Coordinates of C-alpha atoms in Angstrom, one line a residue:
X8 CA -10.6 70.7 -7.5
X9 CA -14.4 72.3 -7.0
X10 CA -15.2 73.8 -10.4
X11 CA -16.2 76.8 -8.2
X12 CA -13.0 77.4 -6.3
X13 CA -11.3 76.5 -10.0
X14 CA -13.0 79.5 -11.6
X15 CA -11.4 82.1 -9.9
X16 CA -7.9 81.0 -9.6
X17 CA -5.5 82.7 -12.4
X18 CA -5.3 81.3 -15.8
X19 CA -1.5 80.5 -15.7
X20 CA -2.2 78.8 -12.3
X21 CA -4.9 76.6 -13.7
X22 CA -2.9 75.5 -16.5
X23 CA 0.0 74.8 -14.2
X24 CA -2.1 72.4 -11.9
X25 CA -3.0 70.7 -14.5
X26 CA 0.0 69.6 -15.7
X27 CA 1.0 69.0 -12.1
X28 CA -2.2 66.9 -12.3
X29 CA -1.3 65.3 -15.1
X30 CA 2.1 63.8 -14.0
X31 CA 0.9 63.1 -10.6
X32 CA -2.2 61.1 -11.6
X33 CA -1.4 57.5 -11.7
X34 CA -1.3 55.9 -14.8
X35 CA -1.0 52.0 -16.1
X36 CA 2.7 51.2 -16.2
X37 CA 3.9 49.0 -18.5
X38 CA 4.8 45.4 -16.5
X39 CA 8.8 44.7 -16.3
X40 CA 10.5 42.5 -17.7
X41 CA 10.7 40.4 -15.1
X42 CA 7.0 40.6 -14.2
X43 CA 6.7 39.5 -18.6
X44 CA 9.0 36.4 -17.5
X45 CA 7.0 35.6 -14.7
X46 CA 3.8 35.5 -16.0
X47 CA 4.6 33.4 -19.1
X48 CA 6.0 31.0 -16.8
X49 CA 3.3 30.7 -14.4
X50 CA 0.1 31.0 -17.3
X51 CA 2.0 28.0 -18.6
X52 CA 2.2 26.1 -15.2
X53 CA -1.5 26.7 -14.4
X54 CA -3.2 25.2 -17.6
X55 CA -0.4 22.6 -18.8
X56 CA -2.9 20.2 -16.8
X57 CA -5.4 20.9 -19.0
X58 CA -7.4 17.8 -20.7
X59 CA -9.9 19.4 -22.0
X60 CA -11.4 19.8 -25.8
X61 CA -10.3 17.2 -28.8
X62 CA -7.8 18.2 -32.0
X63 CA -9.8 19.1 -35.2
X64 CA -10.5 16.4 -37.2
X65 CA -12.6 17.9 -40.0
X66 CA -8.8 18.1 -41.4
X67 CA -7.7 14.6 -41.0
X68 CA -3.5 15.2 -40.7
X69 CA -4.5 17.8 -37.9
X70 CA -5.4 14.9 -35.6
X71 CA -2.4 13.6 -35.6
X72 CA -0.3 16.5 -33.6
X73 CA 0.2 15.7 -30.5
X74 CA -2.4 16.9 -28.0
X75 CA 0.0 17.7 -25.5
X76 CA 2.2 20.3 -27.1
X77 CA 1.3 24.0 -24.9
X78 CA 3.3 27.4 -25.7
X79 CA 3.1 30.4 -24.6
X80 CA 4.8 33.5 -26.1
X81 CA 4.9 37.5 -25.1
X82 CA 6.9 39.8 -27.6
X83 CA 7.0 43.4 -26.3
X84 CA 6.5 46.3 -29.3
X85 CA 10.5 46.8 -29.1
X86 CA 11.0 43.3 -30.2
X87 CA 11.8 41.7 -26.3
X88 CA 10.9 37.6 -26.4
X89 CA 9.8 35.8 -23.0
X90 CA 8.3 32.8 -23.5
X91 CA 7.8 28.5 -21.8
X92 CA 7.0 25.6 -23.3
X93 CA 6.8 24.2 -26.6
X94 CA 7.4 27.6 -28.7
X95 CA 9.3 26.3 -31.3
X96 CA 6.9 23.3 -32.4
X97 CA 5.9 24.2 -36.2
X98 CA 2.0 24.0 -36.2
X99 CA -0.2 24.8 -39.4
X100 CA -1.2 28.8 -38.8
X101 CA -4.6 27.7 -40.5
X102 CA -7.1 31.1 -39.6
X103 CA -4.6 33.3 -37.9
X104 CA -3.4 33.7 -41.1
X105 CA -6.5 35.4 -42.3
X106 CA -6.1 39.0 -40.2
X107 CA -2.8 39.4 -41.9
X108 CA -3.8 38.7 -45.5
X109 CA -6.4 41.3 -44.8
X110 CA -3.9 43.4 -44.0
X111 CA -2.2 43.2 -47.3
X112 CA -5.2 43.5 -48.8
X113 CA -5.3 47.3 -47.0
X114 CA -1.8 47.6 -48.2
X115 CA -1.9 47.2 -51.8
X116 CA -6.1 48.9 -52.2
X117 CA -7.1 51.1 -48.7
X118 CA -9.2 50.1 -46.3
X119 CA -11.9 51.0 -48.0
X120 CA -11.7 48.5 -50.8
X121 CA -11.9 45.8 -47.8
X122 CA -15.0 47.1 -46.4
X123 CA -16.5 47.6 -49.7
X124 CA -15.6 44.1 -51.6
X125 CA -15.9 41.8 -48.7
X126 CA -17.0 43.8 -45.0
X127 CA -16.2 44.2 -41.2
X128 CA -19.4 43.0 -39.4
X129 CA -19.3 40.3 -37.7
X130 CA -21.2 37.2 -38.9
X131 CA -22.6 35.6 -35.8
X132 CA -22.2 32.0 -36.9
X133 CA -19.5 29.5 -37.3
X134 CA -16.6 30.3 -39.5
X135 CA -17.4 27.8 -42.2
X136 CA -21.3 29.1 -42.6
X137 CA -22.3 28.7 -45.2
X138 CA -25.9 29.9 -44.1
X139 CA -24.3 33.8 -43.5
X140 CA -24.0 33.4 -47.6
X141 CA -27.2 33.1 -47.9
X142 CA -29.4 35.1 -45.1
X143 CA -26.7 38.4 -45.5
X144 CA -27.6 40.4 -48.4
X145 CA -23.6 41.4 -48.9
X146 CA -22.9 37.5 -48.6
X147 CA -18.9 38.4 -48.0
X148 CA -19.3 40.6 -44.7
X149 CA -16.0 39.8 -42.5
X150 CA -11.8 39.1 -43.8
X151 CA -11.9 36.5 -40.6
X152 CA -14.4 34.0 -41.5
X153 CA -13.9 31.5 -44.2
X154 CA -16.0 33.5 -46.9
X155 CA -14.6 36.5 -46.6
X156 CA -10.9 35.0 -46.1
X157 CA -11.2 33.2 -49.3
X158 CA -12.8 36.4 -51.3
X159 CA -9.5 38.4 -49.3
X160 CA -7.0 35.8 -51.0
X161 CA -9.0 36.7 -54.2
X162 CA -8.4 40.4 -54.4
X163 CA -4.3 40.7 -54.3
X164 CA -3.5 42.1 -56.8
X165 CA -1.7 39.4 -59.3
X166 CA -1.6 38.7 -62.5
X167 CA -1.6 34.8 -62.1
X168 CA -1.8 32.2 -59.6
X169 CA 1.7 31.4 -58.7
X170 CA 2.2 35.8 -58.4
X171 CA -1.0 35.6 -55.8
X172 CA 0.4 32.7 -53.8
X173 CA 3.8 34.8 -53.9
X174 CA 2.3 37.7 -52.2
X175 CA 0.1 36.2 -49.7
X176 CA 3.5 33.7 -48.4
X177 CA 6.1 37.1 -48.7
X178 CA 3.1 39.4 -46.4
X179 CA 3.2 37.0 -44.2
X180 CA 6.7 36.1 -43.7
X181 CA 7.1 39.8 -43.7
X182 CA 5.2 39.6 -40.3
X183 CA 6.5 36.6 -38.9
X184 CA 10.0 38.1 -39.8
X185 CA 11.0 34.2 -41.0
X186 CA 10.6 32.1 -43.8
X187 CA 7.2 30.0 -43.2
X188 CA 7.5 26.3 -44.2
X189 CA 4.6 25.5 -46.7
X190 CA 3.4 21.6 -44.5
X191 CA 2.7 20.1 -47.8
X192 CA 1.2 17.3 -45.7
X193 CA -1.2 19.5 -44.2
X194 CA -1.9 21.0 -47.7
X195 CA -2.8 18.0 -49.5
X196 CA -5.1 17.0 -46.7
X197 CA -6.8 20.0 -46.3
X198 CA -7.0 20.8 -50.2
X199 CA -8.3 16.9 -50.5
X200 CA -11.3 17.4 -48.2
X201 CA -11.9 21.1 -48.7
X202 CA -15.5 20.2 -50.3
X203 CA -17.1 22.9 -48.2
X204 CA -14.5 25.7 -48.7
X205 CA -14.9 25.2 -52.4
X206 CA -18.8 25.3 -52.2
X207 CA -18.7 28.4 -50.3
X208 CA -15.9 29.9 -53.0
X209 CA -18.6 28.7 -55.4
X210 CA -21.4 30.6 -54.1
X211 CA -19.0 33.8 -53.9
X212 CA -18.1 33.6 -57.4
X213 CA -21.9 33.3 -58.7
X214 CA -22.9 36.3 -55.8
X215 CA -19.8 38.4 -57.8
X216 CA -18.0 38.4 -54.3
X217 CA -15.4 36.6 -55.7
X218 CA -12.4 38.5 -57.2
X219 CA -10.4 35.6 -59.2
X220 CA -11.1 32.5 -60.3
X221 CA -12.7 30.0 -57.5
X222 CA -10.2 27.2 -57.7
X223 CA -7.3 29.8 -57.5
X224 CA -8.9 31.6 -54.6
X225 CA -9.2 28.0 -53.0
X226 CA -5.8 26.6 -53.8
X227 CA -3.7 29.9 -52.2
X228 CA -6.2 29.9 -49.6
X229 CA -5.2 26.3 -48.2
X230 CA -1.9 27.1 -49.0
X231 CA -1.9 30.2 -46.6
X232 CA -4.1 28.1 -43.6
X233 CA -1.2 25.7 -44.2
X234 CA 1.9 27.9 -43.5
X235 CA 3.9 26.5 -40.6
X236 CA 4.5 28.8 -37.8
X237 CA 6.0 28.5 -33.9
X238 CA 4.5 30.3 -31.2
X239 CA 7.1 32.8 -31.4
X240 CA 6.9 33.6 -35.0
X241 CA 3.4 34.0 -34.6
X242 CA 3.7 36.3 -31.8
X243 CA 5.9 38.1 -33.6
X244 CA 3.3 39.1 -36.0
X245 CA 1.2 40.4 -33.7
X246 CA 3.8 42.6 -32.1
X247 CA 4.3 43.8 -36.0
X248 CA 0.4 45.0 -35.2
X249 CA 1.4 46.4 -31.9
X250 CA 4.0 48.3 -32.9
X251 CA 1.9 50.2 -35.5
X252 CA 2.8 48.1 -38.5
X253 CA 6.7 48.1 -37.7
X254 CA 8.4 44.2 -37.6
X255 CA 10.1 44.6 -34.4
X256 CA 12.9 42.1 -35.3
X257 CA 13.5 43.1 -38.9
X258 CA 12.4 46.8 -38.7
X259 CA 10.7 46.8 -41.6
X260 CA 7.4 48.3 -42.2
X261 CA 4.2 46.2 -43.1
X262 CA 1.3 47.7 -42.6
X263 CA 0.5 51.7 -42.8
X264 CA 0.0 52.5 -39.4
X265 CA -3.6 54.3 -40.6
X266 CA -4.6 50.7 -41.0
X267 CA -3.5 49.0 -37.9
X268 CA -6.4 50.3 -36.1
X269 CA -9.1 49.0 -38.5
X270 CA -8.2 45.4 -38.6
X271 CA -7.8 45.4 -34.8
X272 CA -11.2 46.3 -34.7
X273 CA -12.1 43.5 -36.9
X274 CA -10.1 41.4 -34.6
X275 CA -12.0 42.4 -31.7
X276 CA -15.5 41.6 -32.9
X277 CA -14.6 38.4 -35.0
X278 CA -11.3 37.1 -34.2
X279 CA -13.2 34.0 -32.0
X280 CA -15.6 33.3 -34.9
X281 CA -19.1 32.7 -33.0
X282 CA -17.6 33.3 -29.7
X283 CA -15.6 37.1 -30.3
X284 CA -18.0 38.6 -27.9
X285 CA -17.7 36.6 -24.5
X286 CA -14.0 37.0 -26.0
X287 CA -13.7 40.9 -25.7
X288 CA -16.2 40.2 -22.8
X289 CA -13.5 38.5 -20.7
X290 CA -10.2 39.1 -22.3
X291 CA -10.9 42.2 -24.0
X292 CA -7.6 42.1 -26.4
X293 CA -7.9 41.8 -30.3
X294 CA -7.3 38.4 -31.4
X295 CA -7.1 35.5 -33.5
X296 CA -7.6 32.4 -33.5
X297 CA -7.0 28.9 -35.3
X298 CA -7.8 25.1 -35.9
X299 CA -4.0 24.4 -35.6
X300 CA -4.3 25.8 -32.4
X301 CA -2.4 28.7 -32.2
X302 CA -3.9 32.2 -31.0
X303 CA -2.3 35.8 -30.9
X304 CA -3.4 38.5 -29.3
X305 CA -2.4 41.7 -29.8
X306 CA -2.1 45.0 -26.8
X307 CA -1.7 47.9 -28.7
X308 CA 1.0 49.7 -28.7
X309 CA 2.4 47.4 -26.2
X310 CA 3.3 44.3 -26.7
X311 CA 1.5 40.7 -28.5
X312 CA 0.6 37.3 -26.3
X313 CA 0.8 34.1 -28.4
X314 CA -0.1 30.9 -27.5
X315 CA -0.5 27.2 -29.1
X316 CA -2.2 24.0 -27.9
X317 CA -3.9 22.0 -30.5
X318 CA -7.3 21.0 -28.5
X319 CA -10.0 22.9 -29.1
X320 CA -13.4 23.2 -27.8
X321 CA -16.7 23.2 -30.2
X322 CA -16.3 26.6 -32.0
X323 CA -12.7 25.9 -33.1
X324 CA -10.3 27.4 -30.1
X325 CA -7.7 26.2 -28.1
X326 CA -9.2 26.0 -24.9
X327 CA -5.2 26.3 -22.9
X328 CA -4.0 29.0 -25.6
X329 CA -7.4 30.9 -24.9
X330 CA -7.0 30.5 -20.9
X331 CA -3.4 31.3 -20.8
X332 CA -4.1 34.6 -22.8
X333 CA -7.4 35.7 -20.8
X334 CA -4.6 35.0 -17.3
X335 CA -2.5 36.9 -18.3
X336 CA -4.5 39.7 -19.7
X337 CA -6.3 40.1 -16.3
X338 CA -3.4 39.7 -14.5
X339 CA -1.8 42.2 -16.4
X340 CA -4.9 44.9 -16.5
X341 CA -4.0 44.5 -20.0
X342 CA -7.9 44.4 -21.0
X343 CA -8.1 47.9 -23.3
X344 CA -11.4 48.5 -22.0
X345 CA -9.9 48.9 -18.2
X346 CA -8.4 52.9 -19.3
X347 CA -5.9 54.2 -16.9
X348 CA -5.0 52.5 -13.5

């Protein structure tokens, strides 16, 4: 209405048009269940073809999963499951694990004690820089990089190893709302060949960025990258994160709700290590993403996409999980950048 016709109607009037306004504005509905089914089915169809990219190799055992294996997973905030392909497949969470330890981290000491011991900027570089160390004055600056994932691990609260490694598996399970399998393959070859983890642990402890001692950080750190999860237990933890901190299968509070929004944010801006921008450029979802091959993104308040396919392309992400997400986040309007429809 013209602001000059507006200021002369009554007050009650104005009020009462707009709360006609209001209801009467369209607004984004959430999508059915059926259109949920649908999608799945179909982001799965369009990119199962998909050759492209190579399994990590930098851990040797990951090589050997079968290049093949695609799943795709949505869990709505009130705990609904629609899902195709290989979802239950048991795949080594590796970095998606690291949003969620930060999480516990905001649990047990605030946010603030995240920001302040190890940061929330973005690096820029790959997640294994060793260079962001050195050229960034705070040398820990982000929970989702390697640096700052293995500093994370280091500041639960425990009194000894085995009570730290405790913690870190229970948080996690607590999201997944399942028991995660320790791959003690994938552990021993990942702890075997972690020579540049352990430099970059180093280089924390001497900067005082470290918060235990650096082998222990190391140790539950590989243990954690080397949880087993299915697509669907991983999308269950990010519809924890979408429904404010709440485990939609077990009920049980996680995370604070005050904190949810914080490491979403941190999500945003790193989850895709050196590629988070063209990320929340094109997808525009908080995310995170993994060697293994898994990635789960999260719609506040809404619902959380998962997906798994072990190739990756050169900065570390599953080029079908990543293009089955950004589908079905445009397809969706999902993007929460796009505001009200």
């Amino acid at each position: 209405m013209h602001h000059r016709l507006s200021r002369h109607l009554n007050p009650m009037i104005r009020l009462l048009l707009v709360a006609f306004l209001l209801v009467a504005l369209p607004s984004h509905a959430k999508p059915s269940p059926d259109v949920l089914a649908d999608i799945v089915t179909k982001a799965h169809a369009k990119f199962k073809g998909v050759k492209e990219g190579a399994n990590a190799d930098y851990i040797p055992i990951l090589t050997e999963v079968p290049s093949d294996l695609f799943g795709i997973v949505i869990i709505t905030r009130d705990g609904k499951v629609y899902q195709a392909g290989d979802t239950d497949y048991s795949f080594s969470i590796q970095s998606v694990s690291k949003p969620f330890n930060a999480a516990l981290v905001m649990q047990e000491q605030g946010a603030e004690a995240l920001q302040e011991k190890i940061g929330v900027e973005p690096t820029g570089l790959p997640f294994n820089s060793k260079l962001a160390l050195e050229i960034m004055p705070a040398r820990s600056v982000n929970p989702l990089v390697n640096a700052g994932a293995i500093a994370s691990v280091s500041m639960v609260d425990a009194k000894d190893e085995a009570q730290r490694w405790d913690k870190v598996r229970s948080n996690i399970n607590d999201f997944a709302g399942a028991e995660l399998t320790l791959l003690d393959k994938v552990y021993t070859s990942e702890y075997e060949t972690s020579w540049s983890n352990r430099g970059i642990a180093n280089l924390l402890f001497n900067y005082g960025r470290l918060y235990s001692e650096p082998e222990e950080a190391l140790r539950v750190y590989t243990k954690m990258c080397s949880l087993g999860v299915n697509t669907e237990q991983l999308a269950m933890m990010g519809a924890t994160l979408a429904n404010h901190g709440v485990n939609p299968k077990t009920g049980k509070r996680v995370l604070d709700a005050e904190h949810v929004s914080k490491l979403l944010a941190v999500m945003l801006t790193a989850g895709f290590y050196d590629e988070s921008g063209i990320w929340s450029y094109t997808a525009g979802l908080p995310a995170k993403t993994g060697v293994g091959g898994g990635i789960v993104a999260v719609v506040p308040g809404e619902m959380a996409i998962a997906a798994f396919s072990p190739r990756l392309n050169k900065a570390g992400n599953s080029i079908r999980a990543m293009k089955a997400i950004n589908y079905i986040s445009k397809e969706l309007h999902l993007n929460i950048f796009e505001g009200v429809k």
